[in-house]
Amino acid sequence: MILFKRKTLLISFFIVLLVFSMYLMMSGNYPKVIYRDTNVPDAEEVSTLNPPDSESVSAKNGSEKDFFVDYRLERDRLRSQEADYLREIINNPNASQESKEKAQKDLIALAEKVEKEMNVENLIKAKGFEDAVIILSGDSANVIVKSEGLSTKEVAQITDIVTRTTGLSMEKITIVERK
């Protein structure tokens, strides 16, 4: 009974997460590139202007630098939980054959998604970008690139990589800059 409640809770969580991410993706115009505000001073400038707050500024600056690492760690943790849940279904002797087959297909799809994301991220880095993460969700992709400003050529390069690797059309891709 407890195992059933846990599975139901996990499934409900993933469904809510999927619906929320689809809502966020559908609420914008595709393709789009989000540029950061260039009028906002850098953390170094703020710390020289306001010395008493330099600790909080440097802490914030440190967390900004770790965004890509933190995101990957959290994504890997959630994927690991999802994979464990699917393996539990596959190995459960009380589960129906139908649910075991669906869990196997979902596990294979998860592995393929992980591989696509890793390939896109590495190809973007190979083009000379410092770092990037991609979020594949259903039939769309969000790419977050570490950049001071993307040129039209760079946007085209990133879009080309994502379309070739994932098979998604250009209007299903959002590119976000992050310093």
N, CA, C and O of each residue as an XYZ file, in Angstrom:
716
protein
N       0.825     -1.195      0.000
C       0.000      0.000      0.000
C       0.867      1.257      0.000
O       0.571      2.216     -0.713
N       1.949      1.255      0.806
C       2.846      2.412      0.862
C       3.561      2.579     -0.469
O       3.745      3.702     -0.940
N       3.968      1.461     -1.083
C       4.641      1.515     -2.380
C       3.719      2.109     -3.436
O       4.158      2.886     -4.284
N       2.450      1.746     -3.385
C       1.472      2.290     -4.336
C       1.328      3.799     -4.153
O       1.280      4.534     -5.140
N       1.259      4.268     -2.924
C       1.128      5.700     -2.654
C       2.360      6.454     -3.139
O       2.244      7.548     -3.691
N       3.520      5.881     -2.938
C       4.773      6.518     -3.366
C       4.815      6.626     -4.888
O       5.191      7.665     -5.430
N       4.432      5.563     -5.567
C       4.409      5.573     -7.032
C       3.397      6.593     -7.541
O       3.677      7.342     -8.476
N       2.240      6.617     -6.931
C       1.208      7.575     -7.325
C       1.689      8.993     -7.111
O       1.457      9.863     -7.951
N       2.351      9.233     -6.005
C       2.888     10.560     -5.715
C       3.941     10.959     -6.747
O       3.922     12.089     -7.236
N       4.852     10.058     -7.084
C       5.881     10.355     -8.079
C       5.272     10.607     -9.457
O       5.673     11.539    -10.154
N       4.326      9.797     -9.843
C       3.680      9.981    -11.145
C       2.961     11.326    -11.175
O       3.040     12.056    -12.163
N       2.263     11.649    -10.095
C       1.558     12.934    -10.020
C       2.537     14.096    -10.113
O       2.272     15.082    -10.801
N       3.667     13.983     -9.421
C       4.680     15.023     -9.461
C       5.188     15.234    -10.884
O       5.291     16.375    -11.334
N       5.506     14.160    -11.597
C       6.030     14.281    -12.956
C       4.973     14.833    -13.918
O       5.310     15.574    -14.841
N       3.726     14.486    -13.714
C       2.660     15.019    -14.570
C       2.512     16.517    -14.342
O       2.394     17.280    -15.301
N       2.518     16.948    -13.083
C       2.419     18.379    -12.775
C       3.622     19.123    -13.356
O       3.466     20.206    -13.919
N       4.809     18.552    -13.224
C       6.023     19.155    -13.774
C       5.936     19.275    -15.288
O       6.331     20.295    -15.852
N       5.428     18.251    -15.944
C       5.280     18.266    -17.399
C       4.282     19.330    -17.834
O       4.549     20.091    -18.764
N       3.136     19.387    -17.166
C       2.106     20.371    -17.520
C       2.630     21.786    -17.296
O       2.408     22.665    -18.129
N       3.314     22.013    -16.194
C       3.863     23.334    -15.910
C       4.908     23.738    -16.946
O       4.904     24.875    -17.418
N       5.794     22.827    -17.300
C       6.820     23.163    -18.297
C       6.193     23.408    -19.665
O       6.659     24.275    -20.405
N       5.147     22.662    -20.016
C       4.471     22.896    -21.290
C       3.795     24.269    -21.277
O       3.819     24.983    -22.280
N       3.196     24.638    -20.152
C       2.577     25.958    -20.042
C       3.621     27.054    -20.250
O       3.385     28.009    -20.990
N       4.768     26.914    -19.598
C       5.822     27.916    -19.745
C       6.313     28.007    -21.182
O       6.580     29.103    -21.675
N       6.434     26.890    -21.846
C       6.912     26.892    -23.226
C       5.885     27.484    -24.176
O       6.252     28.183    -25.120
N       4.620     27.220    -23.948
C       3.579     27.683    -24.858
C       3.209     29.152    -24.637
O       2.506     29.745    -25.454
N       3.680     29.733    -23.539
C       3.303     31.107    -23.252
C       4.150     32.133    -23.999
O       3.909     33.332    -23.858
N       5.127     31.705    -24.782
C       5.991     32.635    -25.499
C       5.912     32.436    -26.996
O       5.272     31.502    -27.479
N       6.575     33.328    -27.735
C       6.659     33.223    -29.184
C       7.959     32.525    -29.547
O       9.004     32.840    -28.976
N       7.919     31.599    -30.467
C       9.091     30.839    -30.863
C       9.517     31.241    -32.244
O       8.642     31.633    -33.016
N      10.762     31.189    -32.638
C      11.918     31.114    -31.743
C      12.177     32.459    -31.111
O      11.807     33.501    -31.652
N      12.801     32.425    -29.989
C      13.142     33.687    -29.347
C      14.470     33.551    -28.634
O      14.864     32.465    -28.207
N      15.138     34.658    -28.519
C      16.389     34.738    -27.795
C      16.179     35.780    -26.712
O      15.698     36.878    -26.991
N      16.527     35.453    -25.508
C      16.346     36.365    -24.389
C      17.703     36.971    -24.060
O      18.653     36.263    -23.727
N      17.772     38.272    -24.158
C      19.010     38.982    -23.881
C      18.953     39.565    -22.487
O      17.910     40.038    -22.035
N      20.093     39.525    -21.812
C      20.139     40.111    -20.474
C      20.262     41.613    -20.607
O      20.710     42.111    -21.640
N      19.872     42.337    -19.577
C      19.927     43.793    -19.569
C      21.379     44.228    -19.414
O      22.016     43.910    -18.410
N      21.907     44.954    -20.401
C      23.308     45.388    -20.370
C      23.511     46.602    -19.482
O      24.656     46.985    -19.241
N      22.452     47.221    -18.986
C      22.577     48.381    -18.111
C      22.786     48.007    -16.654
O      23.074     48.873    -15.829
N      22.648     46.738    -16.329
C      22.836     46.283    -14.965
C      24.337     46.166    -14.711
O      25.031     45.513    -15.490
N      24.859     46.777    -13.649
C      26.296     46.727    -13.396
C      26.743     45.327    -12.995
O      25.977     44.561    -12.411
N      27.981     45.006    -13.314
C      28.554     43.733    -12.914
C      28.749     43.706    -11.406
O      28.723     44.748    -10.753
N      28.944     42.520    -10.858
C      29.131     42.377     -9.417
C      30.380     43.113     -8.948
O      30.391     43.657     -7.844
N      31.432     43.141     -9.763
C      32.659     43.846     -9.379
C      32.391     45.333     -9.241
O      32.889     45.959     -8.305
N      31.616     45.917    -10.152
C      31.289     47.328    -10.091
C      30.458     47.628     -8.843
O      30.684     48.638     -8.177
N      29.517     46.774     -8.529
C      28.667     46.978     -7.358
C      29.496     46.905     -6.089
O      29.286     47.699     -5.172
N      30.435     45.968     -6.018
C      31.224     45.821     -4.793
C      32.139     47.023     -4.581
O      32.422     47.369     -3.433
N      32.614     47.675     -5.650
C      33.445     48.865     -5.468
C      32.593     50.074     -5.104
O      33.082     50.994     -4.450
N      31.325     50.091     -5.517
C      30.444     51.207     -5.197
C      29.893     51.109     -3.787
O      29.624     52.128     -3.151
N      29.723     49.898     -3.298
C      29.053     49.691     -2.025
C      29.810     48.642     -1.205
O      29.345     47.504     -1.132
N      30.943     48.961     -0.590
C      31.774     47.995      0.120
C      31.076     47.205      1.224
O      31.390     46.023      1.362
N      30.140     47.761      2.036
C      29.533     46.960      3.105
C      28.769     45.739      2.577
O      28.675     44.733      3.281
N      28.229     45.801      1.370
C      27.465     44.686      0.840
C      28.312     43.766     -0.021
O      27.759     42.904     -0.704
N      29.619     43.911     -0.018
C      30.456     43.134     -0.923
C      30.359     41.635     -0.658
O      30.518     40.839     -1.584
N      30.101     41.229      0.596
C      29.954     39.800      0.880
C      28.745     39.214      0.174
O      28.836     38.156     -0.449
N      27.608     39.901      0.270
C      26.404     39.393     -0.377
C      26.546     39.422     -1.887
O      26.044     38.528     -2.567
N      27.221     40.434     -2.429
C      27.429     40.511     -3.875
C      28.317     39.376     -4.348
O      28.028     38.743     -5.363
N      29.413     39.106     -3.609
C      30.310     38.040     -4.043
C      29.636     36.680     -3.896
O      29.888     35.780     -4.698
N      28.786     36.516     -2.888
C      28.053     35.261     -2.754
C      27.108     35.082     -3.921
O      26.989     33.985     -4.467
N      26.426     36.165     -4.311
C      25.523     36.086     -5.452
C      26.306     35.806     -6.722
O      25.878     34.997     -7.545
N      27.456     36.468     -6.895
C      28.281     36.260     -8.073
C      28.770     34.820     -8.133
O      28.838     34.237     -9.214
N      29.114     34.232     -6.971
C      29.548     32.845     -6.952
C      28.442     31.904     -7.377
O      28.695     30.930     -8.087
N      27.205     32.184     -6.949
C      26.101     31.321     -7.336
C      25.773     31.486     -8.813
O      25.342     30.531     -9.460
N      25.972     32.696     -9.362
C      25.762     32.913    -10.796
C      26.727     32.038    -11.595
O      26.341     31.429    -12.593
N      27.970     31.978    -11.156
C      28.980     31.201    -11.871
C      28.659     29.716    -11.832
O      29.007     28.979    -12.755
N      27.994     29.272    -10.767
C      27.715     27.854    -10.592
C      26.373     27.439    -11.186
O      25.978     26.285    -11.021
N      25.664     28.319    -11.862
C      24.346     27.985    -12.390
C      24.385     26.725    -13.241
O      23.569     25.825    -13.046
N      25.305     26.647    -14.165
C      25.354     25.522    -15.086
C      25.686     24.216    -14.361
O      25.105     23.173    -14.661
N      26.610     24.274    -13.419
C      26.966     23.091    -12.637
C      25.789     22.671    -11.762
O      25.431     21.495    -11.708
N      25.189     23.653    -11.074
C      24.058     23.349    -10.199
C      22.885     22.772    -10.974
O      22.242     21.824    -10.524
N      22.606     23.346    -12.144
C      21.495     22.850    -12.945
C      21.725     21.399    -13.351
O      20.824     20.568    -13.243
N      22.942     21.098    -13.821
C      23.235     19.719    -14.246
C      23.116     18.743    -13.084
O      22.591     17.641    -13.248
N      23.601     19.141    -11.906
C      23.502     18.264    -10.737
C      22.047     17.981    -10.370
O      21.682     16.837    -10.100
N      21.226     19.017    -10.359
C      19.808     18.842    -10.029
C      19.100     17.999    -11.090
O      18.290     17.132    -10.761
N      19.408     18.257    -12.361
C      18.809     17.488    -13.454
C      19.195     16.014    -13.341
O      18.353     15.134    -13.516
N      20.461     15.747    -13.051
C      20.918     14.367    -12.903
C      20.254     13.681    -11.712
O      19.919     12.499    -11.778
N      20.068     14.423    -10.628
C      19.417     13.855     -9.446
C      17.974     13.464     -9.751
O      17.527     12.376     -9.390
N      17.247     14.364    -10.422
C      15.852     14.067    -10.767
C      15.748     12.915    -11.764
O      14.863     12.067    -11.651
N      16.643     12.888    -12.725
C      16.636     11.799    -13.705
C      16.943     10.464    -13.053
O      16.367      9.438    -13.413
N      17.847     10.485    -12.099
C      18.186      9.265    -11.379
C      16.972      8.743    -10.615
O      16.708      7.541    -10.604
N      16.239      9.646     -9.978
C      15.024      9.236     -9.270
C      13.997      8.657    -10.233
O      13.364      7.642     -9.944
N      13.838      9.307    -11.377
C      12.880      8.820    -12.365
C      13.285      7.444    -12.883
O      12.441      6.559    -13.027
N      14.567      7.265    -13.161
C      15.058      5.973    -13.644
C      14.877      4.889    -12.576
O      14.497      3.762    -12.894
N      15.148      5.226    -11.319
C      14.953      4.261    -10.228
C      13.495      3.842    -10.129
O      13.184      2.665     -9.943
N      12.607      4.821    -10.254
C      11.173      4.522    -10.204
C      10.779      3.575    -11.341
O      10.044      2.612    -11.120
N      11.263      3.844    -12.548
C      10.938      2.982    -13.687
C      11.526      1.578    -13.496
O      10.889      0.589    -13.858
N      12.719      1.487    -12.938
C      13.329      0.170    -12.679
C      12.524     -0.602    -11.630
O      12.396     -1.823    -11.711
N      11.978      0.130    -10.639
C      11.137     -0.528     -9.632
C       9.920     -1.172    -10.288
O       9.541     -2.292     -9.947
N       9.318     -0.464    -11.221
C       8.156     -1.017    -11.925
C       8.568     -2.239    -12.734
O       7.882     -3.260    -12.713
N       9.681     -2.139    -13.445
C      10.152     -3.248    -14.286
C      10.444     -4.479    -13.441
O      10.132     -5.597    -13.853
N      11.036     -4.294    -12.270
C      11.435     -5.418    -11.418
C      10.355     -5.865    -10.434
O      10.563     -6.823     -9.690
N       9.223     -5.196    -10.418
C       8.153     -5.541     -9.494
C       7.396     -6.767    -10.023
O       6.815     -6.710    -11.107
N       7.400     -7.867     -9.273
C       6.697     -9.068     -9.743
C       5.173     -8.888     -9.768
O       4.480     -9.634    -10.459
N       4.645     -7.911     -9.027
C       3.203     -7.678     -8.990
C       2.718     -6.742    -10.097
O       1.513     -6.589    -10.296
N       3.643     -6.121    -10.810
C       3.261     -5.201    -11.879
C       2.803     -5.989    -13.108
O       3.306     -7.076    -13.391
N       1.853     -5.425    -13.816
C       1.357     -6.097    -15.018
C       2.417     -6.032    -16.116
O       3.295     -5.170    -16.100
N       2.318     -6.948    -17.059
C       3.258     -6.979    -18.177
C       3.170     -5.677    -18.977
O       4.177     -5.165    -19.466
N       1.964     -5.160    -19.099
C       1.738     -3.914    -19.841
C       2.484     -2.746    -19.193
O       3.133     -1.964    -19.888
N       2.393     -2.623    -17.857
C       3.072     -1.529    -17.169
C       4.591     -1.712    -17.200
O       5.333     -0.732    -17.253
N       5.052     -2.966    -17.166
C       6.489     -3.228    -17.274
C       7.017     -2.806    -18.645
O       8.088     -2.209    -18.747
N       6.259     -3.119    -19.697
C       6.677     -2.740    -21.049
C       6.695     -1.224    -21.215
O       7.603     -0.674    -21.839
N       5.686     -0.548    -20.655
C       5.653      0.916    -20.734
C       6.827      1.509    -19.971
O       7.449      2.461    -20.441
N       7.137      0.964    -18.806
C       8.271      1.455    -18.016
C       9.586      1.247    -18.766
O      10.470      2.103    -18.713
N       9.721      0.124    -19.459
C      10.928     -0.124    -20.250
C      11.051      0.888    -21.385
O      12.139      1.403    -21.641
N       9.942      1.176    -22.065
C       9.961      2.171    -23.139
C      10.299      3.557    -22.588
O      11.065      4.301    -23.200
N       9.730      3.900    -21.438
C      10.007      5.198    -20.819
C      11.471      5.306    -20.397
O      12.080      6.368    -20.519
N      12.030      4.210    -19.905
C      13.434      4.206    -19.504
C      14.350      4.380    -20.716
O      15.350      5.095    -20.644
N      14.012      3.733    -21.817
C      14.783      3.893    -23.050
C      14.657      5.324    -23.565
O      15.649      5.918    -23.991
N      13.448      5.882    -23.530
C      13.238      7.270    -23.967
C      14.027      8.242    -23.093
O      14.580      9.217    -23.599
N      14.082      7.989    -21.804
C      14.849      8.832    -20.892
C      16.337      8.783    -21.240
O      17.008      9.815    -21.258
N      16.842      7.595    -21.514
C      18.256      7.455    -21.888
C      18.549      8.179    -23.198
O      19.595      8.813    -23.335
N      17.636      8.090    -24.158
C      17.825      8.789    -25.430
C      17.804     10.299    -25.232
O      18.583     11.018    -25.857
N      16.926     10.778    -24.375
C      16.836     12.215    -24.079
C      18.134     12.710    -23.436
O      18.640     13.775    -23.790
N      18.659     11.945    -22.504
C      19.912     12.298    -21.838
C      21.042     12.371    -22.865
O      21.863     13.288    -22.833
N      21.077     11.409    -23.762
C      22.119     11.380    -24.789
C      22.013     12.591    -25.720
O      23.028     13.205    -26.051
N      20.802     12.937    -26.140
C      20.608     14.109    -27.007
C      21.055     15.388    -26.304
O      21.755     16.215    -26.888
N      20.646     15.540    -25.052
C      21.025     16.738    -24.305
C      22.542     16.848    -24.173
O      23.116     17.921    -24.359
N      23.175     15.737    -23.854
C      24.625     15.751    -23.707
C      25.305     16.083    -25.041
O      26.260     16.860    -25.068
N      24.827     15.509    -26.132
C      25.405     15.790    -27.445
C      25.256     17.265    -27.810
O      26.217     17.887    -28.262
N      24.065     17.829    -27.621
C      23.837     19.238    -27.955
C      24.740     20.130    -27.105
O      25.382     21.040    -27.629
N      24.791     19.877    -25.805
C      25.619     20.695    -24.924
C      27.088     20.647    -25.331
O      27.757     21.680    -25.356
N      27.590     19.468    -25.647
C      28.990     19.336    -26.052
C      29.253     19.980    -27.411
O      30.312     20.577    -27.609
N      28.323     19.874    -28.340
C      28.501     20.508    -29.644
C      28.496     22.034    -29.527
O      29.261     22.715    -30.210
N      27.640     22.561    -28.671
C      27.616     24.013    -28.457
C      28.947     24.473    -27.854
O      29.505     25.485    -28.276
N      29.447     23.735    -26.877
C      30.744     24.083    -26.285
C      31.855     23.969    -27.338
O      32.791     24.769    -27.336
N      31.758     22.994    -28.221
C      32.766     22.824    -29.273
C      32.783     24.004    -30.245
O      33.795     24.255    -30.898
N      31.678     24.720    -30.340
C      31.614     25.905    -31.211
C      32.261     27.123    -30.553
O      32.300     28.201    -31.148
N      32.763     26.959    -29.340
C      33.487     28.048    -28.697
C      32.757     28.718    -27.560
O      33.289     29.658    -26.968
N      31.553     28.270    -27.230
C      30.830     28.843    -26.091
C      31.387     28.241    -24.809
O      31.780     27.075    -24.767
N      31.410     29.059    -23.768
C      31.991     28.610    -22.509
C      31.191     27.472    -21.874
O      31.766     26.495    -21.396
N      29.857     27.605    -21.873
C      29.017     26.569    -21.284
C      27.601     26.682    -21.832
O      27.198     27.734    -22.329
N      26.861     25.602    -21.738
C      25.472     25.578    -22.205
C      24.750     24.400    -21.571
O      25.346     23.365    -21.273
N      23.447     24.588    -21.374
C      22.579     23.481    -20.982
C      21.352     23.521    -21.885
O      20.929     24.586    -22.334
N      20.799     22.363    -22.138
C      19.582     22.276    -22.945
C      18.529     21.549    -22.129
O      18.816     20.601    -21.398
N      17.312     22.022    -22.275
C      16.182     21.403    -21.590
C      15.230     20.922    -22.677
O      14.527     21.721    -23.295
N      15.213     19.619    -22.904
C      14.297     19.034    -23.877
C      13.016     18.677    -23.156
O      13.028     17.989    -22.135
N      11.913     19.154    -23.701
C      10.628     18.915    -23.073
C       9.599     18.669    -24.162
O       9.154     19.598    -24.836
N       9.233     17.427    -24.322
C       8.251     17.092    -25.347
C       8.742     17.462    -26.725
O       9.726     16.904    -27.211
N       8.058     18.407    -27.361
C       8.427     18.792    -28.722
C       9.049     20.180    -28.775
O       8.872     20.899    -29.759
N       9.783     20.571    -27.720
C      10.460     21.858    -27.728
C      11.780     21.749    -26.970
O      12.033     20.782    -26.252
N      12.616     22.779    -27.155
C      13.912     22.805    -26.487
C      14.209     24.216    -26.017
O      13.971     25.188    -26.734
N      14.723     24.313    -24.821
C      15.214     25.570    -24.277
C      16.715     25.421    -24.088
O      17.178     24.479    -23.445
N      17.472     26.356    -24.653
C      18.922     26.316    -24.570
C      19.379     27.529    -23.764
O      19.020     28.664    -24.079
N      20.162     27.285    -22.739
C      20.730     28.366    -21.944
C      22.232     28.368    -22.225
O      22.923     27.375    -21.996
N      22.722     29.507    -22.729
C      24.105     29.611    -23.162
C      24.816     30.657    -22.313
O      24.288     31.744    -22.080
N      26.004     30.324    -21.859
C      26.819     31.295    -21.138
C      27.458     32.198    -22.174
O      28.303     31.769    -22.960
N      27.037     33.469    -22.162
C      27.493     34.397    -23.184
C      27.306     35.826    -22.729
O      26.414     36.129    -21.937
N      28.150     36.697    -23.232
C      28.039     38.134    -22.967
C      27.114     38.804    -23.985
O      26.730     39.958    -23.801
N      26.766     38.115    -25.021
C      25.925     38.658    -26.079
C      26.049     37.766    -27.307
O      27.153     37.495    -27.779
N      24.935     37.323    -27.809
C      24.953     36.426    -28.963
C      24.761     37.214    -30.250
O      23.878     38.067    -30.351
N      25.588     36.918    -31.207
C      25.408     37.513    -32.530
C      24.384     36.689    -33.302
O      24.021     35.588    -32.888
N      23.929     37.222    -34.406
C      22.979     36.493    -35.249
C      23.595     35.190    -35.733
O      22.918     34.166    -35.818
N      24.878     35.237    -36.047
C      25.576     34.039    -36.519
C      25.619     32.968    -35.424
O      25.425     31.785    -35.704
N      25.874     33.382    -34.176
C      25.934     32.429    -33.077
C      24.564     31.817    -32.796
O      24.461     30.622    -32.516
N      23.517     32.630    -32.870
C      22.155     32.109    -32.697
C      21.869     31.065    -33.786
O      21.290     30.015    -33.510
N      22.276     31.360    -35.006
C      22.067     30.423    -36.113
C      22.844     29.132    -35.883
O      22.332     28.049    -36.168
N      24.069     29.227    -35.370
C      24.870     28.033    -35.086
C      24.190     27.160    -34.028
O      24.081     25.944    -34.188
N      23.741     27.788    -32.961
C      23.085     27.045    -31.877
C      21.797     26.402    -32.390
O      21.528     25.231    -32.120
N      21.015     27.167    -33.123
C      19.761     26.637    -33.674
C      20.032     25.457    -34.596
O      19.311     24.460    -34.560
N      21.062     25.567    -35.417
C      21.424     24.481    -36.333
C      21.804     23.221    -35.567
O      21.378     22.122    -35.923
N      22.594     23.377    -34.529
C      23.002     22.221    -33.720
C      21.779     21.541    -33.112
O      21.652     20.317    -33.161
N      20.884     22.339    -32.541
C      19.707     21.772    -31.874
C      18.784     21.097    -32.883
O      18.284     20.002    -32.625
N      18.550     21.738    -34.034
C      17.635     21.144    -35.015
C      18.201     19.850    -35.582
O      17.469     18.876    -35.760
N      19.506     19.834    -35.866
C      20.112     18.611    -36.427
C      20.133     17.475    -35.408
O      19.879     16.323    -35.758
N      20.432     17.788    -34.168
C      20.578     16.743    -33.151
C      19.240     16.214    -32.653
O      19.089     15.014    -32.420
N      18.267     17.109    -32.490
C      16.987     16.699    -31.898
C      15.887     16.463    -32.918
O      14.914     15.763    -32.634
N      16.035     17.050    -34.125
C      14.981     16.943    -35.131
C      13.851     17.938    -34.928
O      12.841     17.878    -35.629
N      14.007     18.855    -33.976
C      12.975     19.864    -33.717
C      13.067     20.983    -34.751
O      14.145     21.272    -35.271
N      11.939     21.602    -35.040
C      11.938     22.737    -35.962
C      12.395     23.994    -35.218
O      12.367     24.053    -33.988
N      12.811     24.990    -35.990
C      13.382     26.212    -35.434
C      12.418     26.940    -34.494
O      12.845     27.502    -33.485
N      11.131     26.933    -34.815
C      10.179     27.654    -33.974
C       9.942     26.984    -32.626
O       9.272     27.556    -31.766
N      10.472     25.798    -32.429
C      10.310     25.084    -31.161
C      11.521     25.263    -30.249
O      11.628     24.598    -29.219
N      12.432     26.160    -30.625
C      13.684     26.342    -29.888
C      13.731     27.743    -29.286
O      13.481     28.735    -29.971
N      14.048     27.807    -28.019
C      14.255     29.079    -27.333
C      15.705     29.111    -26.849
O      16.191     28.147    -26.256
N      16.383     30.215    -27.103
C      17.756     30.380    -26.677
C      17.796     31.504    -25.654
O      17.301     32.605    -25.899
N      18.391     31.210    -24.505
C      18.493     32.176    -23.420
C      19.957     32.411    -23.114
O      20.731     31.465    -22.960
N      20.334     33.682    -23.028
C      21.707     34.026    -22.644
C      21.796     34.108    -21.140
O      20.865     34.563    -20.476
N      22.894     33.676    -20.616
C      23.141     33.805    -19.180
C      24.618     34.134    -19.006
O      25.490     33.478    -19.576
N      24.874     35.141    -18.224
C      26.254     35.573    -18.007
C      26.947     34.647    -17.055
O      28.122     34.846    -16.747
